[in-house]
Structure formats: structure tokens, C-alpha cells
CSV table of C-alpha atoms in Angstrom, one decimal:
chain,number,residue,atom,x,y,z
A,1,UNK,CA,-30.3,-50.3,-20.4
A,2,UNK,CA,-26.8,-49.5,-21.7
A,3,UNK,CA,-27.6,-51.0,-25.1
A,4,UNK,CA,-30.7,-48.8,-25.4
A,5,UNK,CA,-28.7,-45.8,-24.5
A,6,UNK,CA,-26.0,-46.6,-27.1
A,7,UNK,CA,-28.7,-47.0,-29.8
A,8,UNK,CA,-30.1,-43.6,-28.9
A,9,UNK,CA,-26.7,-42.0,-29.0
A,10,UNK,CA,-25.8,-43.4,-32.4
A,11,UNK,CA,-29.0,-42.2,-34.1
A,12,UNK,CA,-28.6,-39.2,-36.5
A,13,UNK,CA,-30.0,-35.7,-36.1
A,14,UNK,CA,-29.8,-32.4,-37.9
A,15,UNK,CA,-27.7,-29.6,-36.4
A,16,UNK,CA,-27.3,-26.3,-38.2
A,17,UNK,CA,-28.6,-27.8,-41.5
A,18,UNK,CA,-26.1,-30.7,-41.5
A,19,UNK,CA,-26.7,-34.3,-40.4
A,20,UNK,CA,-24.2,-35.3,-37.8
A,21,UNK,CA,-23.9,-38.0,-35.2
A,22,UNK,CA,-26.7,-37.5,-32.7
A,23,UNK,CA,-24.2,-37.7,-29.9
A,24,UNK,CA,-24.1,-34.0,-28.8
A,25,UNK,CA,-20.6,-34.5,-27.4
A,26,UNK,CA,-19.3,-36.1,-30.6
A,27,UNK,CA,-18.2,-39.2,-28.8
A,28,UNK,CA,-15.3,-41.2,-30.0
A,29,UNK,CA,-14.8,-45.0,-29.9
A,30,UNK,CA,-12.8,-46.7,-27.1
A,31,UNK,CA,-9.1,-45.8,-27.0
A,32,UNK,CA,-8.0,-49.3,-28.1
A,33,UNK,CA,-9.9,-48.9,-31.3
A,34,UNK,CA,-8.3,-45.4,-31.9
A,35,UNK,CA,-4.8,-46.9,-31.4
A,36,UNK,CA,-5.5,-49.6,-34.1
A,37,UNK,CA,-6.9,-47.0,-36.5
A,38,UNK,CA,-4.0,-44.6,-36.0
A,39,UNK,CA,-1.6,-47.3,-37.2
A,40,UNK,CA,-3.5,-47.8,-40.5
A,41,UNK,CA,-4.3,-44.2,-41.5
A,42,UNK,CA,-4.4,-40.6,-40.2
A,43,UNK,CA,-7.3,-39.9,-37.9
A,44,UNK,CA,-10.3,-38.4,-39.5
A,45,UNK,CA,-11.0,-34.7,-38.9
A,46,UNK,CA,-13.5,-34.4,-36.1
A,47,UNK,CA,-16.0,-31.7,-35.4
A,48,UNK,CA,-15.0,-30.4,-32.0
A,49,UNK,CA,-17.3,-28.1,-30.0
A,50,UNK,CA,-15.6,-25.1,-28.4
A,51,UNK,CA,-17.3,-22.9,-25.8
A,52,UNK,CA,-16.5,-19.8,-27.8
A,53,UNK,CA,-18.1,-21.0,-31.0
A,54,UNK,CA,-21.5,-19.9,-32.1
A,55,UNK,CA,-23.7,-20.9,-35.1
A,56,UNK,CA,-26.0,-18.8,-37.3
A,57,UNK,CA,-28.9,-19.8,-35.1
A,58,UNK,CA,-27.1,-19.1,-31.8
A,59,UNK,CA,-24.9,-21.1,-29.5
A,60,UNK,CA,-24.5,-24.9,-29.9
A,61,UNK,CA,-27.8,-26.5,-29.0
A,62,UNK,CA,-28.4,-29.2,-26.4
A,63,UNK,CA,-29.9,-32.4,-27.7
A,64,UNK,CA,-31.9,-33.4,-24.7
A,65,UNK,CA,-29.8,-36.3,-23.5
A,66,UNK,CA,-30.1,-37.3,-19.8
A,67,UNK,CA,-27.2,-37.4,-17.4
A,68,UNK,CA,-27.5,-41.2,-17.3
A,69,UNK,CA,-27.1,-41.4,-21.1
A,70,UNK,CA,-24.1,-39.2,-21.1
A,71,UNK,CA,-22.5,-41.1,-18.2
A,72,UNK,CA,-23.2,-44.5,-19.8
A,73,UNK,CA,-21.4,-43.4,-23.0
A,74,UNK,CA,-18.3,-42.4,-21.0
A,75,UNK,CA,-18.4,-45.6,-19.0
A,76,UNK,CA,-18.6,-47.5,-22.3
A,77,UNK,CA,-15.4,-45.7,-23.4
A,78,UNK,CA,-17.0,-43.3,-25.8
A,79,UNK,CA,-15.3,-40.2,-24.5
A,80,UNK,CA,-16.5,-36.8,-25.6
A,81,UNK,CA,-14.3,-34.6,-27.7
A,82,UNK,CA,-13.0,-31.3,-26.2
A,83,UNK,CA,-10.8,-28.6,-27.8
A,84,UNK,CA,-7.3,-29.8,-28.5
A,85,UNK,CA,-4.3,-29.2,-26.2
A,86,UNK,CA,-3.1,-25.7,-27.0
A,87,UNK,CA,0.1,-25.5,-29.0
A,88,UNK,CA,3.1,-24.3,-27.1
A,89,UNK,CA,3.8,-20.6,-28.1
A,90,UNK,CA,6.9,-20.3,-30.2
A,91,UNK,CA,9.8,-18.3,-29.0
A,92,UNK,CA,11.1,-15.5,-31.2
A,93,UNK,CA,13.7,-16.3,-33.8
A,94,UNK,CA,17.2,-16.3,-32.4
A,95,UNK,CA,16.2,-17.2,-28.8
A,96,UNK,CA,18.9,-19.4,-27.2
A,97,UNK,CA,18.1,-23.0,-26.5
A,98,UNK,CA,18.8,-23.5,-22.8
A,99,UNK,CA,17.9,-26.2,-20.2
A,100,UNK,CA,15.2,-25.3,-17.8
A,101,UNK,CA,16.5,-23.8,-14.5
A,102,UNK,CA,16.2,-26.2,-11.6
A,103,UNK,CA,13.8,-23.9,-9.6
A,104,UNK,CA,11.4,-25.3,-7.1
A,105,UNK,CA,9.7,-21.9,-6.7
A,106,UNK,CA,9.0,-19.4,-9.5
A,107,UNK,CA,7.2,-16.3,-8.0
A,108,UNK,CA,6.2,-15.2,-11.5
A,109,UNK,CA,3.6,-18.0,-11.6
A,110,UNK,CA,1.4,-16.0,-9.3
A,111,UNK,CA,1.7,-12.9,-11.5
A,112,UNK,CA,0.9,-14.5,-14.9
A,113,UNK,CA,-2.6,-13.3,-15.4
A,114,UNK,CA,-4.8,-10.3,-14.3
A,115,UNK,CA,-7.1,-12.7,-12.4
A,116,UNK,CA,-4.2,-14.2,-10.4
A,117,UNK,CA,-2.7,-10.8,-9.7
A,118,UNK,CA,-6.0,-9.5,-8.4
A,119,UNK,CA,-6.5,-12.6,-6.3
A,120,UNK,CA,-3.1,-12.2,-4.6
A,121,UNK,CA,-3.1,-8.4,-4.3
A,122,UNK,CA,-2.0,-7.6,-0.7
A,123,UNK,CA,-3.0,-3.9,-0.6
A,124,UNK,CA,-6.2,-2.2,-1.8
A,125,UNK,CA,-7.1,1.4,-2.4
A,126,UNK,CA,-10.6,2.7,-1.9
A,127,UNK,CA,-12.3,6.2,-1.7
A,128,UNK,CA,-13.1,5.2,1.9
A,129,UNK,CA,-9.3,5.5,2.6
A,130,UNK,CA,-9.3,9.2,1.6
A,131,UNK,CA,-9.6,12.4,3.7
A,132,UNK,CA,-10.1,15.4,1.5
A,133,UNK,CA,-8.3,18.6,2.6
A,134,UNK,CA,-10.4,21.7,1.7
A,135,UNK,CA,-9.3,25.3,1.8
A,136,UNK,CA,-12.1,27.8,2.8
A,137,UNK,CA,-12.3,31.6,2.9
A,138,UNK,CA,-14.9,34.2,3.7
A,139,UNK,CA,-15.6,35.2,0.1
A,140,UNK,CA,-18.4,33.9,-2.1
A,141,UNK,CA,-16.3,32.9,-5.1
A,142,UNK,CA,-13.9,30.0,-5.4
A,143,UNK,CA,-10.3,31.3,-5.9
A,144,UNK,CA,-7.8,29.2,-7.7
A,145,UNK,CA,-4.6,28.4,-5.9
A,146,UNK,CA,-1.8,29.0,-8.5
A,147,UNK,CA,0.7,26.5,-7.0
A,148,UNK,CA,-1.8,23.8,-6.6
A,149,UNK,CA,-3.6,23.2,-10.0
A,150,UNK,CA,-7.2,22.0,-9.4
A,151,UNK,CA,-7.4,23.3,-5.9
A,152,UNK,CA,-9.3,26.4,-4.7
A,153,UNK,CA,-10.0,28.5,-1.7
A,154,UNK,CA,-13.7,27.6,-1.5
A,155,UNK,CA,-16.4,30.0,-0.5
A,156,UNK,CA,-17.7,28.5,2.7
A,157,UNK,CA,-21.4,28.9,2.0
A,158,UNK,CA,-21.5,27.7,-1.7
A,159,UNK,CA,-18.3,26.2,-3.1
A,160,UNK,CA,-17.6,24.2,0.0
A,161,UNK,CA,-21.0,22.5,-0.1
A,162,UNK,CA,-20.6,21.8,-3.8
A,163,UNK,CA,-17.2,20.2,-3.5
A,164,UNK,CA,-18.3,18.0,-0.6
A,165,UNK,CA,-21.3,16.9,-2.6
A,166,UNK,CA,-19.0,15.9,-5.5
A,167,UNK,CA,-16.7,14.0,-3.1
A,168,UNK,CA,-19.6,12.1,-1.5
A,169,UNK,CA,-20.9,11.1,-5.0
A,170,UNK,CA,-17.7,9.0,-5.4
A,171,UNK,CA,-17.5,7.6,-1.9
A,172,UNK,CA,-15.3,10.2,-0.2
A,173,UNK,CA,-17.1,11.1,3.0
A,174,UNK,CA,-14.3,12.5,5.1
A,175,UNK,CA,-12.9,16.0,4.9
A,176,UNK,CA,-10.5,18.3,6.8
A,177,UNK,CA,-10.9,22.0,6.8
A,178,UNK,CA,-8.1,24.7,6.5
A,179,UNK,CA,-9.1,28.3,6.7
A,180,UNK,CA,-7.7,31.4,5.1
A,181,UNK,CA,-8.2,34.0,7.9
A,182,UNK,CA,-8.4,37.7,7.1
A,183,UNK,CA,-5.2,39.5,8.2
A,184,UNK,CA,-7.2,41.9,10.4
A,185,UNK,CA,-8.3,39.0,12.6
A,186,UNK,CA,-4.8,37.6,13.2
A,187,UNK,CA,-3.0,38.3,16.4
A,188,UNK,CA,0.2,37.3,18.3
A,189,UNK,CA,-1.9,34.9,20.5
A,190,UNK,CA,-4.2,33.7,17.7
A,191,UNK,CA,-7.4,34.3,19.7
A,192,UNK,CA,-9.5,34.0,16.5
A,193,UNK,CA,-8.8,30.2,16.6
A,194,UNK,CA,-11.4,29.7,19.3
A,195,UNK,CA,-14.0,32.2,18.1
A,196,UNK,CA,-17.1,30.0,18.1
A,197,UNK,CA,-18.5,32.1,15.3
A,198,UNK,CA,-15.3,32.0,13.3
A,199,UNK,CA,-14.9,30.7,9.8
A,200,UNK,CA,-14.2,27.1,10.7
A,201,UNK,CA,-17.0,26.6,13.3
A,202,UNK,CA,-19.5,28.2,10.9
A,203,UNK,CA,-18.4,25.9,8.1
A,204,UNK,CA,-18.7,22.9,10.4
A,205,UNK,CA,-22.2,23.8,11.4
A,206,UNK,CA,-23.3,24.4,7.8
A,207,UNK,CA,-21.8,21.1,6.6
A,208,UNK,CA,-23.4,19.1,9.5
A,209,UNK,CA,-26.7,20.7,8.8
A,210,UNK,CA,-26.5,19.6,5.1
A,211,UNK,CA,-24.7,16.3,5.6
A,212,UNK,CA,-25.1,14.9,9.1
A,213,UNK,CA,-23.1,11.8,8.4
A,214,UNK,CA,-20.1,13.6,6.9
A,215,UNK,CA,-16.9,13.0,8.9
A,216,UNK,CA,-15.2,16.3,9.6
A,217,UNK,CA,-11.6,16.6,10.7
A,218,UNK,CA,-10.3,19.9,11.8
A,219,UNK,CA,-6.8,21.4,12.1
A,220,UNK,CA,-5.7,22.5,15.6
A,221,UNK,CA,-2.9,25.0,15.4
A,222,UNK,CA,-2.4,28.7,15.6
A,223,UNK,CA,-0.5,29.4,12.4
A,224,UNK,CA,-3.6,30.4,10.3
A,225,UNK,CA,-4.6,32.8,13.1
A,226,UNK,CA,-1.2,34.1,14.1
A,227,UNK,CA,0.2,37.4,13.0
A,228,UNK,CA,3.6,35.8,13.2
A,229,UNK,CA,2.7,32.8,11.1
A,230,UNK,CA,3.9,30.2,13.6
A,231,UNK,CA,2.0,27.3,15.1
A,232,UNK,CA,2.4,28.8,18.6
A,233,UNK,CA,2.7,32.0,20.6
A,234,UNK,CA,6.1,33.6,19.9
A,235,UNK,CA,8.1,35.2,22.7
A,236,UNK,CA,9.9,38.5,22.0
A,237,UNK,CA,13.2,36.6,21.7
A,238,UNK,CA,11.7,34.3,19.0
A,239,UNK,CA,11.1,31.3,21.2
A,240,UNK,CA,7.8,29.4,20.6
A,241,UNK,CA,6.0,29.2,24.0
A,242,UNK,CA,4.9,25.6,24.5
A,243,UNK,CA,2.5,25.5,27.5
A,244,UNK,CA,0.9,28.8,26.7
A,245,UNK,CA,0.2,27.6,23.2
A,246,UNK,CA,-1.3,24.4,24.4
A,247,UNK,CA,-3.7,26.4,26.5
A,248,UNK,CA,-4.9,28.2,23.4
A,249,UNK,CA,-5.1,24.9,21.4
A,250,UNK,CA,-7.4,23.4,24.1
A,251,UNK,CA,-9.9,26.3,23.6
A,252,UNK,CA,-9.6,25.9,19.8
A,253,UNK,CA,-10.4,22.2,20.0
A,254,UNK,CA,-13.4,22.7,22.3
A,255,UNK,CA,-14.8,25.4,19.9
A,256,UNK,CA,-14.5,23.0,17.0
A,257,UNK,CA,-16.0,20.1,18.9
A,258,UNK,CA,-18.9,22.3,20.0
A,259,UNK,CA,-19.6,23.1,16.3
A,260,UNK,CA,-19.8,19.4,15.4
A,261,UNK,CA,-16.3,18.3,14.5
A,262,UNK,CA,-15.8,14.5,14.6
A,263,UNK,CA,-12.0,14.5,14.8
A,264,UNK,CA,-9.7,17.3,16.0
A,265,UNK,CA,-6.2,17.2,14.7
A,266,UNK,CA,-3.4,19.0,16.5
A,267,UNK,CA,-0.7,19.7,13.9
A,268,UNK,CA,1.3,22.2,16.1
A,269,UNK,CA,3.9,19.7,17.5
A,270,UNK,CA,3.8,21.2,21.0
A,271,UNK,CA,4.8,18.9,23.8
A,272,UNK,CA,1.9,17.5,25.8
A,273,UNK,CA,-0.8,18.9,23.7
A,274,UNK,CA,-2.6,15.6,23.0
A,275,UNK,CA,-3.1,14.9,26.7
A,276,UNK,CA,-4.2,18.4,27.5
A,277,UNK,CA,-6.7,18.5,24.6
A,278,UNK,CA,-8.1,15.1,25.6
A,279,UNK,CA,-8.7,16.3,29.1
A,280,UNK,CA,-10.2,19.5,27.9
A,281,UNK,CA,-12.6,17.8,25.5
A,282,UNK,CA,-13.7,15.3,28.2
A,283,UNK,CA,-14.3,18.0,30.8
A,284,UNK,CA,-16.7,19.7,28.3
A,285,UNK,CA,-18.6,16.5,27.5
A,286,UNK,CA,-16.9,15.7,24.2
A,287,UNK,CA,-15.7,12.2,25.1
A,288,UNK,CA,-16.9,11.1,21.6
A,289,UNK,CA,-14.7,13.4,19.7
A,290,UNK,CA,-11.5,11.7,18.4
A,291,UNK,CA,-8.0,13.1,18.3
A,292,UNK,CA,-5.8,12.6,15.2
A,293,UNK,CA,-2.3,13.6,16.3
A,294,UNK,CA,0.3,14.8,13.9
A,295,UNK,CA,2.7,12.5,15.6
A,296,UNK,CA,5.6,12.7,13.2
A,297,UNK,CA,5.4,16.1,11.4
A,298,UNK,CA,8.7,17.0,9.9
A,299,UNK,CA,10.2,20.4,9.2
A,300,UNK,CA,9.8,19.7,5.5
A,301,UNK,CA,10.3,21.8,2.3
A,302,UNK,CA,7.3,20.1,0.8
A,303,UNK,CA,4.8,22.4,2.5
A,304,UNK,CA,5.4,25.5,0.3
A,305,UNK,CA,2.2,25.5,-1.8
A,306,UNK,CA,0.0,24.9,1.3
A,307,UNK,CA,1.4,27.9,3.1
A,308,UNK,CA,0.8,30.1,0.1
A,309,UNK,CA,-2.8,28.8,-0.1
A,310,UNK,CA,-3.4,30.0,3.5
A,311,UNK,CA,-1.0,32.9,3.5
A,312,UNK,CA,0.5,31.4,6.7
A,313,UNK,CA,4.2,31.5,6.0
A,314,UNK,CA,6.2,32.4,9.1
A,315,UNK,CA,7.0,36.1,9.3
A,316,UNK,CA,10.5,35.2,10.5
A,317,UNK,CA,12.7,32.1,11.1
A,318,UNK,CA,11.5,28.6,10.5
A,319,UNK,CA,9.6,25.8,12.4
A,320,UNK,CA,12.6,23.6,13.2
A,321,UNK,CA,12.3,24.1,17.0
A,322,UNK,CA,9.0,22.2,17.1
A,323,UNK,CA,8.7,20.2,13.9
A,324,UNK,CA,11.0,17.2,13.5
A,325,UNK,CA,14.3,17.0,11.8
A,326,UNK,CA,14.0,15.2,8.4
A,327,UNK,CA,17.2,13.3,9.2
A,328,UNK,CA,15.7,11.6,12.3
A,329,UNK,CA,14.0,8.2,12.4
A,330,UNK,CA,14.1,6.9,16.0
A,331,UNK,CA,12.7,10.2,17.3
A,332,UNK,CA,9.4,9.2,15.7
A,333,UNK,CA,9.1,6.4,18.2
A,334,UNK,CA,9.3,8.9,21.1
A,335,UNK,CA,6.5,10.9,19.7
A,336,UNK,CA,4.5,7.8,19.1
A,337,UNK,CA,4.9,6.6,22.6
A,338,UNK,CA,3.9,10.0,24.0
A,339,UNK,CA,0.8,10.4,21.8
A,340,UNK,CA,-0.4,6.9,22.6
A,341,UNK,CA,0.0,7.5,26.3
A,342,UNK,CA,-1.8,10.8,26.1
A,343,UNK,CA,-4.9,9.4,24.4
A,344,UNK,CA,-4.5,9.9,20.7
A,345,UNK,CA,-6.9,7.9,18.5
A,346,UNK,CA,-5.0,8.2,15.2
A,347,UNK,CA,-1.3,8.8,14.5
A,348,UNK,CA,-0.4,10.8,11.5
A,349,UNK,CA,2.9,11.1,9.5
A,350,UNK,CA,3.6,14.2,7.4
A,351,UNK,CA,4.8,14.4,4.6
A,352,UNK,CA,3.8,11.1,3.1
A,353,UNK,CA,5.7,9.6,0.2
A,354,UNK,CA,9.2,10.8,1.2
A,355,UNK,CA,8.6,9.3,4.6
A,356,UNK,CA,7.3,5.8,3.9
A,357,UNK,CA,9.9,4.4,6.3
A,358,UNK,CA,8.3,6.4,9.1
A,359,UNK,CA,4.8,5.3,8.2
A,360,UNK,CA,6.0,1.7,8.4
A,361,UNK,CA,7.8,2.4,11.6
A,362,UNK,CA,4.6,3.6,13.3
A,363,UNK,CA,2.6,0.8,11.7
A,364,UNK,CA,5.0,-1.8,13.2
A,365,UNK,CA,5.1,-0.2,16.6
A,366,UNK,CA,1.5,0.8,17.2
A,367,UNK,CA,-1.9,-0.8,17.0
A,368,UNK,CA,-3.6,2.6,16.5
A,369,UNK,CA,-4.8,3.6,13.0
A,370,UNK,CA,-2.1,5.3,11.0
A,371,UNK,CA,-2.7,8.3,8.7
A,372,UNK,CA,-0.4,9.8,6.1
A,373,UNK,CA,-0.6,13.3,4.7
A,374,UNK,CA,0.3,13.5,1.0
A,375,UNK,CA,1.2,17.2,1.2
A,376,UNK,CA,0.9,20.1,-1.2
A,377,UNK,CA,4.4,19.7,-2.6
A,378,UNK,CA,3.9,16.1,-3.4
A,379,UNK,CA,0.6,16.9,-5.1
A,380,UNK,CA,2.0,19.9,-7.1
A,381,UNK,CA,5.0,17.9,-8.4
A,382,UNK,CA,2.7,15.2,-9.8
A,383,UNK,CA,0.5,17.8,-11.3
A,384,UNK,CA,3.4,19.6,-12.9
A,385,UNK,CA,4.9,16.4,-14.3
A,386,UNK,CA,1.6,15.6,-15.8
A,387,UNK,CA,1.2,19.0,-17.4
A,388,UNK,CA,4.7,18.7,-18.9
A,389,UNK,CA,3.9,15.2,-20.2
A,390,UNK,CA,6.9,13.9,-18.3
A,391,UNK,CA,4.7,11.3,-16.5
A,392,UNK,CA,1.2,9.8,-16.7
A,393,UNK,CA,-0.5,11.9,-14.0
A,394,UNK,CA,-3.3,9.5,-13.3
A,395,UNK,CA,-1.1,6.4,-13.1
A,396,UNK,CA,1.5,8.1,-10.9
A,397,UNK,CA,-1.2,9.6,-8.7
A,398,UNK,CA,-2.8,6.1,-8.0
A,399,UNK,CA,0.6,4.5,-7.6
A,400,UNK,CA,1.7,7.1,-5.0
A,401,UNK,CA,-1.5,6.6,-3.0
A,402,UNK,CA,-1.1,2.8,-3.2
A,403,UNK,CA,2.4,3.1,-1.9
A,404,UNK,CA,1.2,5.1,1.1
A,405,UNK,CA,-1.3,2.3,1.8
A,406,UNK,CA,1.3,-0.4,1.3
A,407,UNK,CA,3.6,1.3,3.8
A,408,UNK,CA,0.9,1.0,6.4
A,409,UNK,CA,-1.4,4.0,6.2
A,410,UNK,CA,-5.0,3.3,7.0
A,411,UNK,CA,-6.2,6.7,5.8
A,412,UNK,CA,-4.6,9.3,3.5
A,413,UNK,CA,-5.1,13.0,3.5
A,414,UNK,CA,-4.7,13.9,-0.1
A,415,UNK,CA,-5.7,16.7,-2.5
A,416,UNK,CA,-6.2,14.0,-5.1
A,417,UNK,CA,-9.1,12.5,-3.1
A,418,UNK,CA,-11.8,13.5,-5.6
A,419,UNK,CA,-9.8,12.8,-8.7
A,420,UNK,CA,-8.5,9.5,-7.4
A,421,UNK,CA,-11.9,8.4,-6.2
A,422,UNK,CA,-13.4,9.1,-9.7
A,423,UNK,CA,-10.7,7.0,-11.3
A,424,UNK,CA,-11.3,4.1,-8.9
A,425,UNK,CA,-15.1,4.3,-9.5
A,426,UNK,CA,-14.4,4.2,-13.3
A,427,UNK,CA,-12.2,1.1,-12.8
A,428,UNK,CA,-15.1,-0.7,-11.1
A,429,UNK,CA,-17.4,0.1,-13.9
């Protein structure tokens, strides 16, 4: 049987117009024969098949040999030729000749090719990780926000629906709404915040009617509705009244839940507001509505463009009596413990990139989902750097978002949501 196979293998055939050995693998004689021949003369040039080579009539053709015939040849010592061992790449001229370092571990081995880097990548970034903050107003036209290139105050009946449609097309199905409220509707107690026919409840109902599966987050705070521009009710001596503000926030959260909000997000930083809102929602039958607490919201200078967008700058003073001191780290653990105990479903850190250590702190000390808010100042700096050609806007944008994910954020509130999602979709194509 082996003899018959050998005869068949040694018969000639025509490949690409030339007569060659019928062996499709271009089998060589046993190694002992090769050694003897190499002592007498240089080995003959062999025709070696490479996977990348093609001929005029297409890829190298199979010649119809059975598995048994191929195996018999190898057993007989007639081993198929394969491409030669690649030559070692030459070092540039002048490179020093040094002995190899005695390293048992070389981490660069796992980074040497795109395939390996992708296989061992620890953090991923997806449109599903994004929550898209959208500014809305009563007008019909979309108004550009000068300090935030690419962002607009969207008309709630038209522009809002169009922007949400664009986001959904690239996999972003979560948004958070921020209203610009007419000055005439603002008051010291922010009563417009819980008007069930106000701008935010109307927009929620419109969106849910058009996109029932859209995940809608809402902002729970009084600053867009306050004539003082603060997150709470201001006493005549300038003190922000905590418990009275929480009372208003509970009514605001109920109005948003009744309109169809999926997640209410108290950003006010009043003490005890998470527990009070949870109790208020449950008492009204909204046990299914989640709470994303702004757990570690710092009194940051990165919020400027946002406040301009909503015309919600404080009329006096600052917000340091209720927002956290940027110098503090351990204090975030106190806020985390309280919010968890009071029933928060998601914990948020704001701002994002300058506070990666706080994101990691919450990630390491809580099993709840962690959110990070890449705020307006972060967004505008990247945009400005891109316009001035000082940085590659797209690369820096994606890197900044990946860093927030790496630090421990499950979701990211970012004005880059649409732009970043489009980039990620293009990468997949």
C-alpha cells in the first residue's frame, strides 16, 4: 500500500503550465539523504508554496491526494516543504552589541502585536457606557452654546427628538435632561421644579411616546428653577436650607417619575435627600424608579460652561457649603456610606477626569454601579485644544473616556457621547 502511494506521489503533473513533481507538497527525501547531498554540493533551489502566493489562474491548486497518501509520505520521511525560517531583522547601524538581559519576565511580549494587545485589553469602551446630557429650552430652534462647541439648547419638540434619534442610531440609548427655564418662572423656592406640565415632564412624556425603550435620567436640583441660582432654598442670611430643600426635591422627583423618568438624579448635595426621595417615590408607587446619587460632587471650577448653558450661575456667593472640597478624599467615603444606606442605586462622581482617584475609591468600596460625569469644562478644553491643533481631538476624547472606565466608572455622562459612539462604530467597521 505504501509502495503504491509512493508511486502515485512521484508521478508528474502540469501546474501553471510547468511540469513539476506531482507531490503537491513538494516532498523532500529523508533527512539522512539530505545530509549526504549537502556535503557534496549546495542544495538545489526548491519551489516552496507560501500561503500568500497566487498564480495567474488563482491560488495554488489541490491535486486530489487523500489524507492517507499525504500521511504515508510523511511517515516515509518525505517531509513537505514550508516557507523558510524568517531571517532575524537587522538592527540599525551603530547599535551596541550587548548580551541579553537575564529576564524571566518581559511584559512587552504581551504587547507586541495588535492581536495580542486586543486579546489582553482589560478595559473596553462602548456606546452602551454613555449617558448623553442634553440641554432643552422652550423655543423651537436649536441655539448654539458658545462655550461648548457642538452643543445646543435643543427645542424640546423638534431638536431634542432629532438628537436622540441620532444617538440611538449609534447605540447610545440613555440621556439626561437639563432645562433652561425662563426667568419669569424662577422663584426663591423653585416651585417650577415640580410643575407636572413643566418643560422637563413634557419632554419626558414626548420622548417616551416616541421611544418607549429610551432610558431617561433626570436632574433633581433647584438651581435651574431658583431665582438665586443655588441648588437649594436660600435663607435671608445666605444659608442654604437643607431640610426645606429636600422637601422640594421629593416633589420634583415624583413629578419626573410620574412623567416617565427611569432614573432620578439628585445633584443638590443636601444631606439626607437620597433616603427622603426613595421614601417619597415608594409612597407614590414608583418603586421601579432608580436613584443615581451625585455622591461625590465637588465645588469645582470645571462647571463654568454648563452654568452658562442653563443661565444658572449663583446670583451671589458660591456652592462650597454643600458641594465637596476638591482637597478632600476620605470625605467621599462618608457620602458613599450614607447614599448606600439611604437606598441609592448608582453612585456618581463629578467632575470626572480630575477625580479619577475618587472614582477608584468608590469602585473599591462599593458594589453599586459607579457613574462619572465628564463635565462641561473637560469637554470644552478638549474641543479648544482640537480647534487650535494642539491635540488630536478624537484620540484625546477616546483616551479620556477610556481612562474614566479604567478608573472604575460603569457609565459616563459625557457631551462627547454622540461623537465618541460614532468613532467607535467606525472602528468596528
